[in-house]
């Protein structure tokens, strides 16, 4: 299914992901504009968005506090991701901010993935794109069932 990334008005901070339908509704309501589009694909009068940027800045304290009732602690992120590194698939022991905190990335379920120490150390305060790394998984907000030990 097509998911669209929603960025804060500064175009750096990833807030969440929405469905393509939701994204188009945001464009119609003029609350967001297309940041990056999917090459060669359109959706109605718009290029099919890969990411949107909000028209006005949203303060993320609320989003942080409501991005899931389960805390995105190291132990919980490791459980959600099955203790596998999101970049190489090996045993993970750390959690990585996909968009680094130094670039405004929130501590939220959708911005955190399990990572091995080697990948986390290599990535440092860069985005995956900047580090030339590919995420093998899409982060999601888990339910309690997702965090049960397997
Ligand atoms: Zn790794």
Coordinates of N, CA and C and ligand atoms in Angstrom, one line a residue:
X1 N 0.8 -1.2 0.0 CA 0.0 0.0 0.0 C 0.9 1.2 0.0
X2 N 0.4 2.3 -0.7 CA 1.2 3.5 -0.8 C 1.1 4.3 0.5
X3 N 2.2 4.6 1.1 CA 2.3 5.4 2.3 C 3.0 6.7 2.0
X4 N 2.6 7.8 2.6 CA 3.2 9.0 2.3 C 3.8 9.6 3.6
X5 N 5.0 10.0 3.5 CA 5.7 10.6 4.7 C 5.3 12.0 4.9
X6 N 4.9 12.4 6.1 CA 4.6 13.8 6.4 C 5.7 14.4 7.2
X7 N 6.2 15.5 6.6 CA 7.3 16.3 7.3 C 6.8 17.5 7.8
X8 N 7.4 18.0 8.9 CA 7.0 19.2 9.5 C 7.4 20.4 8.5
X9 N 6.9 21.6 8.8 CA 7.1 22.7 7.9 C 8.6 23.0 7.6
X10 N 9.4 22.6 8.5 CA 10.9 22.8 8.3 C 11.5 21.8 7.3
X11 N 10.6 20.8 6.8 CA 11.0 19.8 5.8 C 12.1 18.9 6.3
X12 N 12.3 18.8 7.6 CA 13.4 17.9 8.2 C 12.7 16.9 9.1
X13 N 11.8 17.3 9.9 CA 11.3 16.5 10.9 C 10.1 15.6 10.4
X14 N 10.3 14.3 10.5 CA 9.3 13.3 10.1 C 8.3 13.2 11.2
X15 N 7.0 13.5 10.9 CA 6.0 13.5 11.9 C 5.3 12.1 11.9
X16 N 4.8 11.7 10.8 CA 4.2 10.4 10.7 C 4.0 10.0 9.2
X17 N 3.3 8.9 9.0 CA 3.0 8.5 7.6 C 1.5 8.4 7.5
X18 N 1.0 8.7 6.3 CA -0.4 8.6 6.1 C -0.7 7.9 4.8
X19 N -1.9 7.5 4.6 CA -2.2 6.8 3.3 C -2.2 7.8 2.2
X20 N -2.1 7.3 0.9 CA -2.1 8.2 -0.2 C -3.4 9.0 -0.2
X21 N -4.5 8.4 0.1 CA -5.8 9.1 0.1 C -5.8 10.2 1.1
X22 N -5.3 9.9 2.3 CA -5.2 11.0 3.3 C -4.3 12.1 2.8
X23 N -3.2 11.7 2.2 CA -2.2 12.7 1.7 C -2.9 13.7 0.7
X24 N -3.7 13.1 -0.2 CA -4.4 13.9 -1.2 C -5.4 14.8 -0.6
X25 N -6.1 14.3 0.5 CA -7.0 15.2 1.2 C -6.3 16.4 1.8
X26 N -5.1 16.1 2.3 CA -4.3 17.2 2.9 C -3.9 18.2 1.9
X27 N -3.6 17.8 0.6 CA -3.3 18.7 -0.4 C -4.5 19.5 -0.8
X28 N -5.6 18.9 -0.9 CA -6.9 19.6 -1.3 C -7.2 20.7 -0.2
X29 N -6.9 20.3 1.0 CA -7.3 21.3 2.1 C -6.2 22.3 2.3
X30 N -5.1 22.2 1.5 CA -4.0 23.2 1.5 C -3.3 23.2 2.8
X31 N -3.3 22.1 3.6 CA -2.5 22.1 4.8 C -1.1 21.6 4.6
X32 N -0.9 21.0 3.4 CA 0.4 20.5 3.0 C 0.7 20.7 1.5
X33 N 2.0 20.6 1.2 CA 2.3 20.6 -0.2 C 3.3 19.4 -0.5
X34 N 3.4 19.1 -1.8 CA 4.3 18.0 -2.1 C 5.7 18.3 -1.9
X35 N 6.5 17.5 -1.2 CA 7.9 17.7 -0.9 C 8.7 16.9 -2.0
X36 N 8.5 15.6 -2.0 CA 9.1 14.8 -3.1 C 8.0 14.0 -3.7
X37 N 8.1 13.8 -5.0 CA 7.0 13.0 -5.7 C 7.6 11.7 -6.2
X38 N 6.8 10.7 -6.5 CA 7.2 9.5 -7.1 C 7.4 9.7 -8.6
X39 N 8.5 9.5 -9.1 CA 8.8 9.8 -10.6 C 7.8 9.1 -11.5
X40 N 7.2 9.9 -12.4 CA 6.4 9.3 -13.4 C 5.0 8.9 -13.0
X41 N 4.6 9.2 -11.8 CA 3.3 8.8 -11.3 C 2.5 10.0 -10.9
X42 N 1.2 10.0 -11.3 CA 0.3 11.1 -10.9 C -0.9 10.5 -10.1
X43 N -1.5 11.4 -9.4 CA -2.7 11.1 -8.6 C -3.7 12.3 -8.8
X44 N -4.6 12.1 -9.7 CA -5.5 13.3 -10.1 C -4.6 14.3 -10.7
X45 N -4.8 15.6 -10.3 CA -4.0 16.7 -10.8 C -2.6 16.8 -10.2
X46 N -2.3 15.9 -9.3 CA -1.0 16.1 -8.5 C 0.0 15.0 -8.9
X47 N 1.3 15.3 -8.9 CA 2.3 14.3 -8.9 C 2.1 13.4 -7.7
X48 N 2.2 12.1 -7.8 CA 2.0 11.2 -6.7 C 3.0 11.5 -5.6
X49 N 2.6 11.9 -4.4 CA 3.6 12.3 -3.4 C 4.3 11.1 -2.8
X50 N 5.6 11.3 -2.6 CA 6.3 10.4 -1.7 C 6.4 11.0 -0.3
X51 N 6.5 12.3 -0.2 CA 6.5 13.0 1.1 C 5.8 14.3 0.9
X52 N 5.2 14.7 2.0 CA 4.5 16.0 2.1 C 5.2 16.9 3.1
X53 N 5.2 18.2 2.9 CA 5.6 19.1 4.0 C 4.4 19.9 4.4
X54 N 4.3 20.1 5.7 CA 3.1 20.8 6.2 C 3.3 22.3 5.9
X55 N 2.2 23.0 5.7 CA 2.3 24.4 5.4 C 2.7 25.2 6.7
X56 N 2.1 24.8 7.8 CA 2.5 25.5 9.0 C 3.1 24.6 10.0
X57 N 4.0 25.1 10.8 CA 4.8 24.2 11.7 C 4.0 23.7 12.8
X58 N 4.2 22.4 13.1 CA 3.4 21.7 14.2 C 4.4 21.5 15.3
X59 N 4.0 21.9 16.5 CA 4.9 21.6 17.6 C 4.7 20.2 18.1
X60 N 5.8 19.5 18.3 CA 5.7 18.0 18.3 C 5.6 17.4 19.7
X61 N 5.5 18.3 20.7 CA 5.4 17.7 22.0 C 4.1 16.9 22.1
X62 N 3.0 17.4 21.5 CA 1.8 16.7 21.5 C 1.9 15.4 20.8
X63 N 2.5 15.4 19.6 CA 2.7 14.2 18.8 C 3.5 13.2 19.5
X64 N 4.6 13.7 20.2 CA 5.4 12.8 20.9 C 4.6 12.0 22.0
X65 N 3.8 12.8 22.7 CA 3.1 12.2 23.8 C 2.0 11.3 23.3
X66 N 1.5 11.5 22.1 CA 0.4 10.7 21.6 C 0.7 9.8 20.5
X67 N 2.0 9.6 20.3 CA 2.4 8.7 19.2 C 2.4 7.2 19.5
X68 N 1.6 6.9 20.6 CA 1.5 5.6 21.0 C 1.6 5.6 22.5
X69 N 0.7 4.8 23.1 CA 0.7 4.8 24.6 C 1.9 4.0 25.2
X70 N 2.4 3.1 24.3 CA 3.5 2.3 24.8 C 4.8 3.1 24.6
X71 N 5.6 3.2 25.6 CA 6.9 3.9 25.5 C 7.8 3.3 24.5
X72 N 8.4 4.2 23.7 CA 9.4 3.6 22.7 C 10.8 3.5 23.3
X73 N 10.8 2.8 24.4 CA 12.1 2.5 25.0 C 13.0 1.6 24.2
X74 N 14.3 1.5 24.5 CA 15.2 0.6 23.8 C 14.6 -0.8 23.8
X75 N 14.2 -1.3 25.0 CA 13.7 -2.7 25.1 C 12.5 -2.9 24.2
X76 N 11.6 -1.9 24.1 CA 10.3 -2.0 23.3 C 10.6 -1.9 21.8
X77 N 11.6 -1.1 21.5 CA 11.9 -0.9 20.0 C 12.6 -2.3 19.6
X78 N 13.4 -2.8 20.4 CA 14.1 -4.1 20.1 C 13.0 -5.2 19.9
X79 N 12.0 -5.2 20.8 CA 11.0 -6.2 20.7 C 10.2 -6.0 19.5
X80 N 9.7 -4.8 19.2 CA 8.9 -4.6 18.0 C 9.6 -5.1 16.7
X81 N 10.9 -4.8 16.7 CA 11.7 -5.1 15.4 C 12.3 -6.5 15.5
X82 N 11.9 -7.3 16.5 CA 12.4 -8.7 16.6 C 13.9 -8.8 16.8
X83 N 14.5 -7.8 17.4 CA 15.9 -7.7 17.7 C 16.8 -7.8 16.5
X84 N 16.2 -7.4 15.3 CA 17.0 -7.4 14.1 C 17.3 -6.0 13.7
X85 N 18.6 -5.8 13.3 CA 19.0 -4.5 12.8 C 18.2 -4.1 11.6
X86 N 17.6 -2.8 11.6 CA 16.8 -2.4 10.5 C 17.7 -2.1 9.2
X87 N 19.0 -2.1 9.4 CA 19.8 -1.8 8.2 C 20.5 -3.0 7.7
X88 N 20.9 -3.9 8.5 CA 21.7 -5.1 8.0 C 21.1 -6.4 8.4
X89 N 20.1 -6.4 9.4 CA 19.4 -7.7 9.7 C 20.1 -8.5 10.8
X90 N 21.3 -8.0 11.2 CA 22.0 -8.8 12.3 C 21.4 -8.4 13.6
X91 N 21.8 -9.1 14.7 CA 21.4 -8.9 16.0 C 21.5 -7.4 16.4
X92 N 20.4 -6.8 16.8 CA 20.4 -5.4 17.2 C 20.5 -5.2 18.7
X93 N 21.2 -4.2 19.1 CA 21.4 -3.9 20.6 C 21.1 -2.5 20.9
X94 N 20.9 -1.6 19.9 CA 20.7 -0.2 20.1 C 19.4 0.2 19.4
X95 N 18.9 1.4 19.6 CA 17.9 2.0 18.8 C 18.4 3.2 18.1
X96 N 18.0 3.3 16.8 CA 18.5 4.4 16.0 C 17.4 5.4 15.7
X97 N 17.7 6.7 15.8 CA 16.7 7.7 15.4 C 16.9 7.9 13.8
X98 N 16.0 7.5 13.0 CA 16.1 7.5 11.6 C 16.5 8.9 11.1
X99 N 15.7 9.9 11.5 CA 16.1 11.3 11.3 C 16.7 11.7 12.7
X100 N 18.0 12.0 12.7 CA 18.7 12.2 13.9 C 18.1 13.3 14.8
X101 N 18.2 13.1 16.1 CA 17.7 14.2 17.0 C 18.3 15.5 16.7
X102 N 19.6 15.5 16.3 CA 20.3 16.8 16.0 C 19.7 17.5 14.8
X103 N 18.9 16.7 14.0 CA 18.2 17.3 12.8 C 16.7 17.5 13.1
X104 N 16.3 17.4 14.4 CA 14.9 17.6 14.7 C 14.1 16.3 14.7
X105 N 14.7 15.2 14.5 CA 13.9 13.9 14.5 C 13.4 13.6 15.9
X106 N 12.1 13.3 16.0 CA 11.5 13.1 17.3 C 11.8 11.7 17.8
X107 N 11.7 11.5 19.1 CA 11.8 10.2 19.8 C 10.4 9.6 19.7
X108 N 10.1 9.0 18.6 CA 8.7 8.4 18.4 C 8.8 7.1 17.7
X109 N 7.8 6.3 17.8 CA 7.8 5.0 17.2 C 8.2 5.0 15.7
X110 N 7.7 6.0 15.0 CA 7.9 6.0 13.5 C 9.3 6.6 13.2
X111 N 10.0 7.1 14.2 CA 11.4 7.6 13.9 C 12.4 6.7 14.5
X112 N 12.0 5.6 15.1 CA 13.0 4.8 15.8 C 13.0 3.4 15.2
X113 N 14.2 2.8 15.0 CA 14.3 1.4 14.6 C 15.4 0.8 15.4
X114 N 15.3 -0.6 15.5 CA 16.4 -1.3 16.1 C 17.6 -1.3 15.2
X115 N 18.8 -1.2 15.8 CA 20.0 -1.2 14.9 C 21.1 -1.9 15.7
X116 N 22.0 -2.5 15.0 CA 23.2 -3.1 15.6 C 24.2 -1.9 15.9
X117 N 25.1 -2.1 16.8 CA 26.0 -1.1 17.2 C 26.9 -0.6 16.0
X118 N 27.2 -1.5 15.1 CA 28.1 -1.2 13.9 C 27.3 -0.2 13.0
X119 N 26.1 -0.5 12.7 CA 25.3 0.3 11.8 C 25.0 1.7 12.4
X120 N 24.6 1.6 13.7 CA 24.3 2.9 14.4 C 25.6 3.8 14.5
X121 N 26.7 3.2 14.7 CA 28.0 3.9 14.8 C 28.4 4.5 13.4
X122 N 28.1 3.7 12.4 CA 28.5 4.2 11.0 C 27.5 5.3 10.6
X123 N 26.3 5.2 10.9 CA 25.3 6.2 10.5 C 25.5 7.5 11.2
X124 N 25.8 7.5 12.4 CA 26.0 8.7 13.2 C 24.8 9.6 13.1
X125 N 25.1 11.0 13.0 CA 24.0 11.9 12.9 C 23.6 12.3 11.5
X126 N 23.4 11.2 10.7 CA 23.0 11.4 9.3 C 21.7 10.7 9.1
X127 N 21.0 11.1 8.1 CA 19.8 10.4 7.7 C 20.2 9.1 6.9
X128 N 19.4 8.1 6.7 CA 19.8 7.0 6.0 C 20.2 7.3 4.5
X129 N 19.6 8.3 3.9 CA 19.9 8.7 2.6 C 21.3 9.3 2.6
X130 N 21.6 10.1 3.5 CA 23.0 10.8 3.6 C 24.0 9.7 3.9
X131 N 23.7 8.7 4.6 CA 24.7 7.7 5.0 C 24.7 6.6 3.9
X132 N 23.8 6.6 2.9 CA 23.8 5.6 1.9 C 23.3 4.3 2.4
X133 N 22.4 4.3 3.4 CA 21.9 3.1 4.0 C 20.4 2.9 3.7
X134 N 20.0 1.7 3.6 CA 18.6 1.4 3.3 C 17.9 0.7 4.4
X135 N 16.7 1.3 4.8 CA 15.9 0.6 5.8 C 15.3 -0.6 5.3
X136 N 15.4 -1.8 6.0 CA 14.8 -3.0 5.5 C 13.4 -3.1 6.0
X137 N 13.0 -2.3 7.0 CA 11.7 -2.4 7.6 C 11.1 -1.0 7.6
X138 N 9.7 -0.9 7.7 CA 9.0 0.3 7.9 C 8.6 0.4 9.4
X139 N 9.1 1.4 10.1 CA 8.7 1.5 11.5 C 7.2 1.7 11.6
X140 N 6.6 1.2 12.7 CA 5.2 1.3 12.9 C 4.9 1.5 14.4
X141 N 3.8 2.0 14.7 CA 3.4 2.2 16.1 C 2.8 0.8 16.5
X142 N 3.4 0.2 17.5 CA 3.0 -1.2 17.9 C 1.8 -1.2 18.8
X143 N 1.2 -2.3 18.9 CA 0.2 -2.6 19.9 C 0.9 -3.5 20.9
X144 N 0.3 -3.7 22.1 CA 0.9 -4.5 23.1 C 1.2 -5.9 22.6
X145 N 0.4 -6.4 21.7 CA 0.6 -7.8 21.1 C 1.9 -7.8 20.3
X146 N 2.3 -6.7 19.7 CA 3.5 -6.7 18.9 C 4.7 -6.7 19.8
X147 N 4.6 -6.4 21.1 CA 5.7 -6.3 21.9 C 5.9 -7.5 22.8
X148 N 5.0 -8.5 22.7 CA 5.1 -9.7 23.4 C 6.4 -10.4 23.0
X149 N 7.1 -10.9 24.0 CA 8.3 -11.7 23.7 C 8.0 -12.9 22.7
X150 N 8.8 -13.0 21.7 CA 8.6 -14.1 20.8 C 9.6 -15.3 21.0
Ligands
LIG1 ZN1 23.3 -3.4 11.4

